[in-house]
Every structure is written in C-alpha cells, then in structure tokens.
Coordinates of C-alpha atoms in Angstrom, one line a residue:
Chain R
M128 CA -5.1 100.6 -22.7
V129 CA -6.2 103.8 -24.9
I130 CA -8.9 103.4 -27.8
S131 CA -9.8 106.3 -29.5
I132 CA -12.8 106.9 -31.3
I133 CA -12.5 108.8 -34.8
G134 CA -15.6 109.6 -35.5
V135 CA -18.3 109.3 -32.9
G136 CA -21.4 108.2 -34.8
L137 CA -23.8 105.2 -34.8
L138 CA -21.1 103.0 -35.8
G139 CA -18.0 104.0 -33.7
G140 CA -21.0 105.0 -31.0
S141 CA -22.4 101.5 -31.0
F142 CA -18.7 99.6 -31.4
A143 CA -17.1 101.5 -28.0
L144 CA -20.4 101.5 -26.1
G145 CA -20.5 97.4 -26.8
L146 CA -16.8 96.9 -25.5
R147 CA -16.9 98.8 -22.6
E148 CA -18.8 96.4 -21.1
K149 CA -16.1 94.6 -21.0
Y150 CA -13.0 96.6 -20.8
P151 CA -14.3 98.7 -17.5
H152 CA -10.4 100.0 -17.6
V153 CA -10.0 100.9 -21.1
K154 CA -9.8 104.8 -21.8
F155 CA -11.9 105.8 -24.6
I156 CA -11.4 109.1 -26.4
G157 CA -13.6 110.5 -29.2
V158 CA -12.5 112.6 -32.2
D159 CA -15.3 114.5 -34.3
A160 CA -15.3 117.2 -36.6
S161 CA -19.0 118.2 -34.7
V162 CA -18.7 119.8 -31.3
V163 CA -22.5 118.3 -30.5
N164 CA -21.6 114.8 -31.1
Q165 CA -18.5 115.5 -28.7
K166 CA -20.8 116.1 -26.1
I167 CA -23.2 113.4 -26.9
A168 CA -20.9 111.6 -27.1
L169 CA -19.2 112.5 -23.4
A170 CA -23.1 113.0 -22.1
K171 CA -24.7 109.5 -22.9
G172 CA -20.5 107.6 -21.9
I173 CA -19.9 106.4 -25.4
V174 CA -16.1 108.1 -24.5
D175 CA -14.6 109.7 -21.3
E176 CA -12.1 112.3 -23.1
I177 CA -12.6 114.7 -26.4
A178 CA -9.0 115.0 -28.0
T179 CA -7.5 116.1 -31.3
L180 CA -6.5 113.8 -34.2
D181 CA -2.7 113.8 -33.4
E182 CA -3.6 113.7 -29.6
A183 CA -5.3 110.3 -29.7
L184 CA -3.3 109.1 -32.2
S185 CA -0.4 109.8 -29.8
I186 CA -1.8 107.8 -26.9
S187 CA -4.0 104.9 -28.6
E188 CA -3.3 101.5 -28.9
L189 CA -5.8 100.9 -31.0
N190 CA -8.0 103.8 -33.0
V191 CA -11.4 103.0 -34.5
L192 CA -12.0 104.8 -38.2
A193 CA -15.8 105.0 -37.9
T194 CA -16.2 108.5 -40.7
P195 CA -17.9 108.1 -43.8
V196 CA -16.1 106.3 -46.0
D197 CA -14.6 109.7 -48.1
V198 CA -12.9 110.8 -44.5
I199 CA -11.4 107.6 -44.3
N200 CA -10.0 107.8 -47.7
T201 CA -8.7 111.5 -46.6
L202 CA -7.1 110.7 -43.2
L203 CA -6.0 107.5 -42.8
P204 CA -2.7 108.2 -45.5
D205 CA -1.7 110.9 -42.9
M206 CA -2.7 109.0 -39.7
L207 CA -0.8 106.1 -40.7
D208 CA 1.9 108.3 -41.1
K209 CA 1.9 109.6 -37.3
L210 CA 1.6 105.7 -36.1
P211 CA 3.2 105.1 -33.3
E212 CA 5.0 101.5 -33.2
G213 CA 3.0 98.6 -32.2
A214 CA -0.2 100.5 -32.8
T215 CA -3.5 99.7 -34.5
I216 CA -6.1 101.2 -36.9
M217 CA -9.2 99.5 -37.8
D218 CA -11.7 101.3 -40.0
L219 CA -15.1 100.6 -39.9
G220 CA -16.4 101.7 -44.4
S221 CA -18.6 100.3 -46.2
T222 CA -16.3 100.3 -49.1
K223 CA -13.0 98.2 -48.9
E224 CA -11.2 98.3 -52.3
L225 CA -10.1 102.1 -52.1
I226 CA -9.3 102.1 -48.1
C227 CA -7.6 99.4 -49.1
S228 CA -5.2 100.4 -52.0
L229 CA -4.5 103.4 -49.9
A230 CA -3.5 101.6 -47.4
D231 CA -1.0 99.2 -49.2
N232 CA 1.0 102.1 -50.4
H233 CA 2.4 102.4 -47.3
P234 CA 5.2 101.4 -45.3
K235 CA 2.6 100.9 -41.8
R236 CA 0.0 98.7 -43.9
N237 CA 0.5 95.7 -41.1
Q238 CA -0.4 98.4 -38.2
F239 CA -4.1 98.7 -40.7
V240 CA -6.9 96.2 -40.3
A241 CA -9.3 96.5 -42.6
V242 CA -13.3 95.9 -41.2
H243 CA -16.9 96.4 -42.2
P244 CA -19.5 95.4 -39.6
M245 CA -23.1 94.0 -41.3
A246 CA -25.1 96.6 -38.9
G247 CA -26.5 99.7 -39.1
T248 CA -29.8 100.8 -38.8
E249 CA -31.2 103.9 -40.2
N250 CA -30.4 106.2 -37.8
S251 CA -27.5 108.3 -37.4
G252 CA -24.9 109.9 -35.2
P253 CA -24.4 108.8 -31.1
G254 CA -27.6 109.8 -30.2
A255 CA -28.7 106.8 -32.1
A256 CA -26.1 104.7 -31.1
F257 CA -26.6 101.6 -28.5
K258 CA -24.3 99.0 -27.7
E259 CA -26.5 95.9 -28.9
L260 CA -26.0 97.1 -32.6
L261 CA -22.8 94.5 -33.5
E262 CA -24.2 91.5 -31.7
N263 CA -24.7 88.7 -33.6
K264 CA -24.0 90.0 -36.3
N265 CA -21.6 89.1 -39.3
V266 CA -18.7 92.0 -39.7
I267 CA -16.5 90.9 -42.7
I268 CA -12.2 91.5 -42.2
C269 CA -10.9 92.6 -45.6
G270 CA -7.0 91.3 -46.9
K271 CA -6.0 89.9 -43.5
E272 CA -3.0 88.8 -44.6
K273 CA -2.0 92.2 -44.9
S274 CA -2.2 93.0 -41.4
H275 CA 0.5 92.1 -38.8
P276 CA -0.5 89.8 -36.5
D277 CA -0.5 91.2 -33.5
S278 CA -3.5 94.0 -34.9
L279 CA -5.2 91.1 -36.7
G280 CA -5.6 89.4 -33.3
L281 CA -6.0 92.8 -31.2
V282 CA -9.3 93.5 -33.3
E283 CA -10.7 89.6 -34.1
A284 CA -10.3 89.5 -30.3
F285 CA -12.5 92.8 -29.4
L286 CA -15.1 92.3 -32.8
R287 CA -15.9 88.7 -30.7
D288 CA -15.9 90.6 -27.4
V289 CA -19.1 92.8 -29.1
G290 CA -20.3 89.4 -30.6
M291 CA -19.8 89.9 -33.8
K292 CA -18.8 86.4 -36.3
I293 CA -16.5 87.5 -38.3
H294 CA -15.7 86.3 -42.0
Y295 CA -12.8 87.1 -44.4
M296 CA -13.2 88.3 -47.9
T297 CA -10.9 90.2 -50.5
P298 CA -11.4 93.6 -51.1
V299 CA -12.5 92.6 -54.8
E300 CA -15.1 90.7 -53.3
H301 CA -16.7 92.7 -50.7
D302 CA -17.2 95.5 -52.8
L303 CA -18.7 93.5 -55.9
H304 CA -21.2 91.6 -53.0
L305 CA -22.2 94.8 -51.4
A306 CA -23.0 96.7 -54.4
Y307 CA -26.4 93.8 -54.2
V308 CA -26.9 93.1 -51.4
S309 CA -26.8 96.6 -49.4
H310 CA -25.9 99.0 -51.1
L311 CA -28.6 98.8 -54.5
S312 CA -31.2 97.9 -51.2
H313 CA -30.3 101.6 -49.6
I314 CA -30.7 103.3 -53.6
S315 CA -33.8 101.0 -53.9
S316 CA -35.1 102.5 -51.1
F317 CA -34.2 105.9 -51.3
A318 CA -35.9 106.3 -54.8
L319 CA -38.5 104.5 -54.2
G320 CA -39.3 107.6 -51.3
L321 CA -38.0 110.2 -54.2
T322 CA -40.9 108.2 -56.4
V323 CA -43.7 108.3 -54.1
L324 CA -42.8 111.9 -52.0
D325 CA -43.4 113.4 -56.2
K326 CA -46.6 112.2 -56.6
E327 CA -48.2 112.5 -53.4
R328 CA -48.0 116.4 -53.0
D329 CA -50.4 115.7 -50.0
E330 CA -48.4 113.8 -47.8
R331 CA -52.2 112.9 -45.7
A332 CA -53.0 110.6 -48.6
I333 CA -49.8 109.0 -47.9
F334 CA -49.9 108.6 -44.5
D335 CA -53.7 107.3 -45.0
M336 CA -53.2 105.1 -47.3
A337 CA -49.6 103.6 -46.5
S338 CA -49.9 100.1 -44.8
T339 CA -46.7 98.9 -42.7
G340 CA -45.6 97.1 -46.0
F341 CA -44.6 100.6 -47.2
S342 CA -42.7 101.7 -44.6
S343 CA -40.7 98.5 -44.3
T344 CA -39.6 98.9 -47.9
V345 CA -39.0 101.8 -48.0
R346 CA -36.7 102.8 -44.0
L347 CA -33.4 103.2 -45.7
A348 CA -34.9 106.4 -47.5
K349 CA -34.2 107.9 -44.2
S350 CA -30.5 106.9 -44.2
S351 CA -27.9 109.9 -44.0
P352 CA -27.1 110.9 -47.2
Q353 CA -23.6 112.1 -46.2
M354 CA -22.6 109.0 -45.3
W355 CA -24.5 107.1 -48.5
A356 CA -23.0 110.0 -51.0
P357 CA -19.1 108.8 -50.7
I358 CA -20.1 104.5 -50.4
F359 CA -22.0 104.9 -53.7
D360 CA -19.4 106.9 -55.3
Q361 CA -16.2 104.7 -54.2
N362 CA -17.9 101.6 -55.0
K363 CA -19.5 103.2 -58.1
Q364 CA -18.2 100.4 -60.9
N365 CA -20.3 97.6 -58.4
V366 CA -23.2 99.6 -57.6
S367 CA -23.4 100.9 -61.2
K368 CA -23.9 97.4 -62.4
A369 CA -26.0 96.7 -59.5
L370 CA -28.7 99.0 -60.7
E371 CA -28.4 98.0 -64.1
D372 CA -29.7 94.8 -63.6
Y373 CA -31.9 96.2 -61.1
I374 CA -33.8 98.3 -63.7
E375 CA -33.1 95.7 -66.6
L376 CA -35.9 93.4 -63.9
L377 CA -38.0 96.3 -63.5
K378 CA -38.2 96.7 -67.3
K379 CA -39.1 93.8 -67.6
F380 CA -41.3 93.7 -64.9
K381 CA -43.3 96.8 -66.1
N382 CA -43.9 95.1 -69.4
A383 CA -45.0 91.5 -68.4
I384 CA -47.7 93.8 -67.0
D385 CA -47.9 96.3 -69.5
D386 CA -48.5 93.2 -72.0
R387 CA -51.1 91.7 -69.1
D388 CA -48.5 87.9 -69.5
T389 CA -49.3 86.8 -66.6
D390 CA -47.4 83.8 -66.8
T391 CA -44.0 86.1 -66.5
S392 CA -44.6 88.2 -64.1
L393 CA -46.2 85.4 -61.5
S394 CA -42.6 83.0 -62.4
F395 CA -40.5 86.7 -61.2
M396 CA -42.1 86.2 -58.7
N397 CA -42.1 82.8 -57.5
R398 CA -38.5 82.9 -58.3
A399 CA -38.7 85.9 -56.1
N400 CA -40.3 85.0 -53.5
D401 CA -36.9 82.3 -52.8
I402 CA -34.9 84.5 -51.2
G403 CA -37.9 83.6 -48.4
R404 CA -35.6 81.2 -47.5
I405 CA -32.7 83.2 -46.7
L406 CA -34.3 86.0 -44.6
A407 CA -35.7 83.8 -42.5
G408 CA -32.0 83.2 -41.8
I409 CA -30.9 86.5 -41.6
E410 CA -33.8 87.5 -39.2
K411 CA -32.8 84.5 -36.7
K412 CA -28.7 85.6 -36.4
Chain F
M137 CA -76.0 86.0 -37.6
V138 CA -74.9 85.1 -40.1
I139 CA -71.9 85.9 -41.3
S140 CA -69.5 84.2 -44.1
I141 CA -66.1 84.8 -44.7
I142 CA -65.6 83.4 -48.9
G143 CA -62.0 83.2 -48.8
V144 CA -60.6 82.3 -45.5
G145 CA -57.4 83.8 -45.7
L146 CA -55.1 86.1 -44.3
L147 CA -56.8 88.8 -44.4
G148 CA -60.7 87.2 -44.0
G149 CA -59.5 85.1 -41.3
S150 CA -58.0 88.1 -40.0
F151 CA -61.0 89.7 -39.8
A152 CA -63.2 87.4 -38.7
L153 CA -60.9 86.3 -36.2
G154 CA -61.4 90.4 -34.8
L155 CA -64.9 90.3 -35.0
R156 CA -65.7 86.4 -32.9
E157 CA -63.7 88.6 -29.8
K158 CA -66.2 91.4 -30.1
Y159 CA -69.7 89.2 -31.4
P160 CA -69.4 85.6 -29.3
H161 CA -73.5 84.9 -30.7
V162 CA -72.3 85.5 -34.6
K163 CA -72.1 81.9 -36.2
F164 CA -68.5 82.2 -39.2
I165 CA -68.7 80.2 -42.2
G166 CA -65.9 79.4 -44.3
V167 CA -65.9 79.4 -47.9
D168 CA -62.6 78.3 -49.3
A169 CA -61.5 76.4 -52.8
S170 CA -58.7 74.5 -50.3
V171 CA -59.5 71.9 -48.2
V172 CA -56.4 72.6 -46.7
N173 CA -57.2 76.2 -46.3
Q174 CA -60.9 74.7 -44.5
K175 CA -59.8 72.3 -42.7
I176 CA -57.0 75.5 -41.2
A177 CA -59.6 78.0 -40.7
L178 CA -61.8 75.6 -39.0
A179 CA -58.8 73.7 -36.4
K180 CA -58.1 77.5 -35.7
G181 CA -61.7 78.7 -35.1
I182 CA -61.8 81.0 -37.4
V183 CA -65.0 79.8 -38.9
D184 CA -67.4 77.9 -37.0
E185 CA -68.2 75.8 -40.1
I186 CA -67.8 75.6 -44.1
A187 CA -70.2 75.1 -47.2
T188 CA -70.8 75.8 -50.7
L189 CA -70.8 79.8 -52.2
D190 CA -74.1 78.9 -52.5
E191 CA -75.4 77.3 -49.1
A192 CA -73.2 79.9 -47.0
L193 CA -75.2 83.4 -49.8
S194 CA -78.5 81.9 -48.5
I195 CA -78.1 82.1 -45.0
S196 CA -75.5 85.1 -44.4
E197 CA -77.0 88.5 -43.4
L198 CA -72.8 89.5 -44.2
N199 CA -70.4 88.7 -46.9
V200 CA -67.2 89.2 -47.0
L201 CA -65.3 88.6 -49.6
A202 CA -61.4 88.1 -49.5
T203 CA -60.2 86.6 -52.5
P204 CA -57.9 87.3 -54.8
V205 CA -59.2 90.2 -56.9
D206 CA -59.2 88.8 -59.8
V207 CA -61.6 85.7 -57.9
I208 CA -63.6 88.6 -56.7
N209 CA -64.8 89.9 -60.6
T210 CA -65.8 86.5 -61.0
L211 CA -67.3 85.7 -58.6
L212 CA -69.0 89.0 -57.2
P213 CA -71.5 89.7 -60.2
D214 CA -73.2 85.7 -60.0
M215 CA -72.8 86.4 -55.7
L216 CA -75.2 89.8 -56.4
D217 CA -77.2 87.8 -58.7
K218 CA -78.2 85.1 -55.4
L219 CA -78.1 87.5 -52.4
P220 CA -80.9 87.6 -50.5
E221 CA -83.1 90.9 -49.8
G222 CA -81.0 92.9 -46.9
A223 CA -78.3 91.2 -47.2
T224 CA -74.8 92.1 -47.7
I225 CA -71.6 91.8 -49.4
M226 CA -68.6 93.5 -48.7
D227 CA -65.0 93.1 -50.6
L228 CA -61.5 93.1 -49.3
G229 CA -59.9 93.5 -52.1
S230 CA -57.0 95.6 -53.1
T231 CA -57.8 97.0 -56.3
K232 CA -61.1 99.1 -56.6
E233 CA -62.2 100.2 -59.5
L234 CA -62.9 97.5 -62.0
I235 CA -64.7 95.3 -59.2
C236 CA -66.6 98.5 -58.5
S237 CA -67.6 98.9 -62.1
L238 CA -68.7 95.7 -61.9
A239 CA -70.4 96.0 -59.1
D240 CA -72.3 99.6 -60.9
N241 CA -74.3 97.8 -63.4
H242 CA -75.4 95.4 -61.2
P243 CA -79.2 96.3 -60.0
K244 CA -78.0 95.0 -56.2
R245 CA -75.5 97.4 -56.4
N246 CA -76.5 99.2 -52.9
Q247 CA -76.0 95.8 -51.4
F248 CA -72.1 95.5 -51.9
V249 CA -69.5 97.9 -49.9
A250 CA -66.5 98.1 -51.7
V251 CA -63.6 97.4 -49.0
H252 CA -59.7 98.0 -49.0
P253 CA -57.5 97.7 -45.8
M254 CA -54.8 98.8 -45.1
A255 CA -53.5 95.6 -43.5
G256 CA -51.3 92.5 -43.8
T257 CA -48.2 90.6 -44.0
E258 CA -45.9 88.9 -46.6
N259 CA -47.9 86.1 -45.4
S260 CA -50.9 84.5 -46.9
G261 CA -53.2 81.9 -46.0
P262 CA -55.6 81.2 -42.3
G263 CA -52.3 80.1 -40.6
A264 CA -50.4 83.5 -40.7
A265 CA -54.1 85.0 -39.9
F266 CA -54.8 86.3 -36.2
K267 CA -56.5 89.2 -34.8
E268 CA -54.7 91.5 -34.2
L269 CA -53.7 92.4 -38.3
L270 CA -56.3 95.3 -38.3
E271 CA -56.3 97.6 -35.8
N272 CA -55.2 100.9 -35.7
K273 CA -54.9 100.1 -39.7
N274 CA -56.5 102.5 -42.0
V275 CA -59.7 100.7 -43.8
I276 CA -60.9 102.7 -47.6
I277 CA -64.1 102.6 -48.2
C278 CA -65.0 103.4 -51.8
G279 CA -68.1 104.7 -53.4
K280 CA -69.8 105.0 -50.5
E281 CA -73.1 107.1 -51.9
K282 CA -74.0 104.0 -54.2
S283 CA -74.2 101.3 -51.4
H284 CA -77.7 101.3 -48.9
P285 CA -77.0 103.0 -45.1
D286 CA -78.2 99.3 -43.9
S287 CA -75.8 97.7 -45.2
L288 CA -72.9 100.6 -45.2
G289 CA -73.8 101.0 -41.7
L290 CA -73.1 97.3 -40.9
V291 CA -70.1 97.0 -42.9
E292 CA -68.3 100.4 -40.8
A293 CA -69.5 99.7 -37.6
F294 CA -67.6 96.1 -38.4
L295 CA -64.6 97.8 -39.4
R296 CA -65.0 99.6 -36.3
D297 CA -65.5 96.9 -34.8
V298 CA -62.0 95.1 -35.3
G299 CA -60.4 98.4 -34.4
M300 CA -60.4 100.1 -38.1
K301 CA -60.4 103.9 -39.3
I302 CA -62.4 104.9 -41.8
H303 CA -61.7 106.8 -44.6
Y304 CA -63.3 107.5 -47.4
M305 CA -62.6 107.8 -51.4
T306 CA -63.3 107.0 -55.1
P307 CA -62.4 103.6 -56.5
V308 CA -60.7 106.1 -59.1
E309 CA -58.8 108.4 -56.5
H310 CA -58.3 104.7 -54.7
D311 CA -56.7 102.9 -57.6
L312 CA -54.4 105.2 -58.4
H313 CA -52.9 106.6 -55.2
L314 CA -52.1 102.7 -54.5
A315 CA -50.3 102.6 -57.5
Y316 CA -47.5 104.1 -55.8
V317 CA -48.0 103.8 -51.5
S318 CA -48.6 99.9 -51.8
H319 CA -48.4 98.2 -55.6
L320 CA -44.9 100.0 -56.7
S321 CA -43.7 98.9 -53.0
H322 CA -44.2 95.3 -54.3
I323 CA -42.3 95.8 -57.3
S324 CA -39.4 96.9 -56.3
S325 CA -38.6 94.4 -53.5
F326 CA -39.8 92.1 -55.5
A327 CA -37.5 92.9 -58.1
L328 CA -34.7 94.0 -55.6
G329 CA -34.9 90.2 -54.0
L330 CA -34.6 88.5 -57.7
T331 CA -31.6 91.1 -58.8
V332 CA -29.8 89.6 -55.5
L333 CA -30.6 86.6 -56.3
D334 CA -29.7 86.6 -59.8
K335 CA -26.4 87.4 -58.9
E336 CA -24.9 85.9 -55.6
R337 CA -25.3 82.1 -56.7
D338 CA -23.6 81.3 -53.7
E339 CA -26.8 81.9 -51.1
R340 CA -23.9 81.8 -48.6
A341 CA -22.6 85.4 -49.2
I342 CA -25.4 86.9 -49.2
F343 CA -26.4 85.5 -46.0
D344 CA -22.8 86.4 -44.5
M345 CA -23.2 89.8 -45.9
A346 CA -26.8 90.9 -46.0
S347 CA -27.5 93.4 -43.1
T348 CA -31.4 93.8 -41.4
G349 CA -31.3 97.1 -43.8
F350 CA -31.6 94.6 -46.8
S351 CA -33.4 92.3 -45.2
S352 CA -36.2 95.0 -44.1
T353 CA -36.6 96.5 -47.8
V354 CA -36.9 93.1 -49.7
R355 CA -39.3 91.4 -47.4
L356 CA -41.9 92.3 -49.3
A357 CA -40.5 89.8 -51.5
K358 CA -41.9 87.3 -49.7
S359 CA -45.7 87.8 -50.7
S360 CA -47.9 85.6 -52.5
P361 CA -47.7 85.9 -56.7
Q362 CA -51.3 84.5 -56.5
M363 CA -52.6 87.3 -54.8
W364 CA -50.4 90.1 -56.4
A365 CA -50.8 89.5 -60.3
P366 CA -53.9 90.1 -60.8
I367 CA -53.6 93.3 -58.5
F368 CA -51.2 94.3 -60.7
D369 CA -53.3 93.3 -64.2
Q370 CA -56.1 95.0 -62.2
N371 CA -54.0 98.5 -61.6
K372 CA -52.3 97.9 -64.6
Q373 CA -52.0 102.0 -66.1
N374 CA -51.6 103.3 -62.7
V375 CA -48.5 100.7 -61.7
S376 CA -47.3 101.1 -65.5
K377 CA -47.0 104.9 -64.8
A378 CA -45.3 104.7 -61.0
L379 CA -42.9 101.8 -62.5
E380 CA -42.0 104.2 -65.1
D381 CA -41.6 106.6 -62.9
Y382 CA -39.8 104.6 -60.4
I383 CA -37.2 103.8 -63.8
E384 CA -37.0 106.8 -64.4
L385 CA -35.7 108.2 -60.7
L386 CA -33.3 105.1 -60.9
K387 CA -31.8 106.4 -63.8
K388 CA -31.3 109.9 -62.6
F389 CA -29.1 108.1 -59.5
K390 CA -27.4 106.0 -61.5
N391 CA -26.7 109.2 -63.6
A392 CA -25.4 110.9 -61.1
I393 CA -23.0 108.1 -59.9
D394 CA -21.6 108.0 -63.1
D395 CA -21.1 110.8 -63.8
R396 CA -19.6 111.6 -60.0
D397 CA -21.6 114.2 -60.1
T398 CA -22.2 114.0 -55.4
D399 CA -24.3 117.5 -55.7
T400 CA -27.4 115.3 -57.4
S401 CA -27.2 112.2 -55.0
L402 CA -26.8 114.3 -52.1
S403 CA -29.9 116.1 -53.7
F404 CA -31.8 113.2 -54.1
M405 CA -30.9 111.4 -51.0
N406 CA -32.1 114.6 -49.3
R407 CA -35.2 115.1 -50.3
A408 CA -36.1 111.4 -49.8
N409 CA -35.2 111.4 -46.4
D410 CA -38.1 113.7 -45.9
I411 CA -40.0 110.4 -46.2
G412 CA -38.5 109.7 -42.7
R413 CA -41.9 112.5 -41.6
I414 CA -44.1 110.2 -42.8
L415 CA -43.0 107.3 -41.9
A416 CA -42.8 108.4 -37.8
G417 CA -46.9 108.8 -38.4
I418 CA -47.3 105.7 -40.2
E419 CA -45.3 103.3 -37.8
K420 CA -47.2 105.4 -34.7
K421 CA -50.5 104.4 -36.4

C-alpha cells in the first residue's frame, strides 16, 4: 500500500510516524511545497520518497491532505478530479464547513473523508512531528454518511491505529464548537502575548516577573500565523461571535473591578472555576 | 529560631517546606483562620505547632505573612504595633503599592520587608504546598532601602536558601508590571473558561473537542477567587488599563477577521510570535 502525506508538517508528519510503526510495509510518499520540509521529512524517516502531487495521487490508496486550510480548499477539488477509482482522500483541517461544502459538490464526494484530530502543539513543521502526538486524543469525522463505507472504514482503522478516539459530527456543529474550545483560546493567547509585548518594551521585565502561569496562558501565541489566519477566515462567523462573547465578558469583569464590585468578580471567578472539573477530564486523556 | 507562617496555604506552606530542609533546628509555627488548614499543615509537617497570631508574634524572629492581600492589609498595621524589637515581618502578597504604603506610615517600617515570589500554581491551600515550588523562581523585593539591613539580610538569605533569584523594584513599578505579566493572564483565563462554559451547556462537547492547547490556556481559571479578587481590587488602576489594552487589541483582531483582512491578522500573530523567545527563557528557569 502507498500512503501520501500532502503537507508534511507537525500533524501530517506525526500521523505518518504513528502509522509507520504499525505498518512497516506501507510506502509513504511526501508532497510539500517547501524544499526544507521535504529534506527534513526524508531525513527524519517520516516519508520514504518525495513526489509531485500528481505523481502521488496516481499511485496512492490513501492521500492525507494536511496543509493549512486555505491550501486544502485550493487543492481538494482538483485532487478529487484526478483521484483514481477506489482511492481515498482524507483531510486534517481545523475547519470543516467550507471544506465539506467543496467536496459535497463533487461527483467523487464519497471517496473523501473529512477529519479533524484534536491534537497539536504550538510548534510547526516536520521537525516538530513525533509519533505519539495523536495517541489518546480525540478526532472528529464530519459528514460520515457522505463517505463510502470503504473509504470511511480505512480512515477509521488508521485513526484508531495511531491511538485516537473517534467522534462524529456535522460540519456545522464542528465549526461552531471549535470556535469556542480551540479558535478562541488561540486568539486570546495571541492577543495576550501582544498586549504584554506592546507594554513591556524592556523584555527583561517580562523575563524576570512572569511566572509559569503566564507562560502557560500565552503558550499558544507561538502558533503558526500561516496556519491560523485561514482557519479564522474560514470560520469567521463563529469565531467573530465567540470573540464578541469573550470581549463582552471581559468588559463586565473590567467594570466589576473599576466599580470595586467584589461580589460580581467573585461570582465570575467561582463560575469559571467549574472549568477545573472539565480540565481534569481533558488532562487524563 | 522561631519562624511563624501566617496563612499556611500554597505559598506560605511551600516556603516553610523549602526552609525546613535547610534549617532542621528552626521551629515553625502556623497561624491560620481555617481549622482544616491548621490540621493539614500539622499533618503534612509544614509547621510544628499552631498558635494564635499574638502568641506567634511574641516569640518569632521572622513572621511570614502569606494570606490573601486584603487580609495582609488588615493584619499588617496591628502586627507592626505588636512586633518585638529585632523581629521581622515579611509579606508574600501579589500587590505591593498599598501594602508598602501602609507600612511606610508605621514607625517600625524598617522591620518590614515587602516580598513577592513569582511562583504559584492554580491550586491553593496547604494540601497543594510542596517544597520545590520556589526553586529557581524569581522573587521581587520592593522598597528595600526602607528595610533595616538586618531584616533585609535575613529575608534575602532565606529566599536564596529556597532557591529564589532576587530582584529589586519600587512598589509602583512592581504593580504596573504585574498587571501585565500576571494579573491580566489570570483574568483572560477566567473569562475564557466562562465564555466556553456559558456557550457549551453540554460539557461533553468541551470534553471531546478541547485539546491540550485549550487546557493550557484556561488552566489559570482554576485559581482561587478569594485570593485573586483582592489582588485585582488593590491593583485596580493598572489592571483596568491592562484589560483596556487587551480588549482594544481583541477588537482590532475581531475587525480584521470580520473584514477578511488577512494581512492585519497575520501581522498581529507574527508580532505575537515574538513572545516565544521570551517564553523560552521563562521555561528554562
């Protein structure tokens, strides 16, 4: 069997590394616009060969589309046009509505499986890939009823093999939830990092005074802008609403502090504490 | 020597545990309004005895005031009144301007040392205390020129003994910087947790979809409301300005997303990425 990874970055690379352990006889082909990524992917043993997209597509049973989401949109219709019978494309994009709607209009829709693994780090590129990234993490498959059982079954088997727990959702549900539990926390972190950098021209002060709490809250501000800009754009309505809710709450918090209304501050924080119960579950996973 | 810990919680408890290793002959006395905290502090070996504040004050060479900052304000003037000659009070509060101004008006100002260790976790209470908490962390001493060299020297020696790196600052500088690098990140985290909880009535959805990135960003939302409400109140002007800056930046980010102005989003995120360099330093510490 031949599997192609289109976009050999953190996610695509980690998926390949996780699979290789279980499937020593599968040949992995890498497709990447960056020559540096190609070299690192080969040197790190993520893939066996580098090929062009057309070459890869003509010989692969499974094509894993792991580029930023704007590139997924550009590539997917053309890839479906050229996809041989019996072969499958899965994407790993962080948005699903637009990507699925592009696929829905294509006659080969049932050879496509829309996938979003809830895993990542603030680092990017094949150098950051590691085979345990997807282990014990959740993964969402969207619109599974539109995928052919053979394509779906193959993708599900591979996702389970790298240790993921599969959930199913519509693309609309996916994008709404993700705006809150993922996209918003990235924006809050980017904005927090920038607020502090703008204020603290003397970075020595940040260095000396910031504790590990700051470090943890602002960690996602290291994430790749090239990956996240198109995600926010594709999920613009939900992200905008989530940001509106967040800004509204921050304003209320600020008013409570300005008014020395400690009861309101306390009530905000007591309610927020409840996230602890939920986090306990996430961290155990 | 006798050292009293007034407020045997995460920070006071960890300081005592760190010191005990180096000073097996020091007697540690615990003062705490909570009977549960008293019992846990004794059972965990954080202190040797429980006493009232007046008893502790009458026999201790060093009094470590480790309560929430509103309680520090209430206790400090009276404690200075009763402080025997040659004895020292140090506080561990997260705000410094108001606390130092209370001490500045007292004739025994030079027996007081204003201290803020840049260390903590989202957990609280003596059960969460551990002896390594302060190791390799930074600590700020404010207004050191107002402390008697003997009081200052004793406090500095103990802080170094538990592994801390000492920095000096005015109370005004301290409260300004802390608003940005600590207080703001707590508020952003509380507000993020609450925004998600308000939206996601079905907590199963959060549980299934949130990745470790969300978990890290929202970790501080588990922090103690009783500890943080008075910090925000005492540092209200700086915190309010920091929140204003943060909200302003979030609005600009939201506008860029609404307008599909990817150049501006990218530029925000690229600038925020610079925090990575600084974080690398914090995490190494």
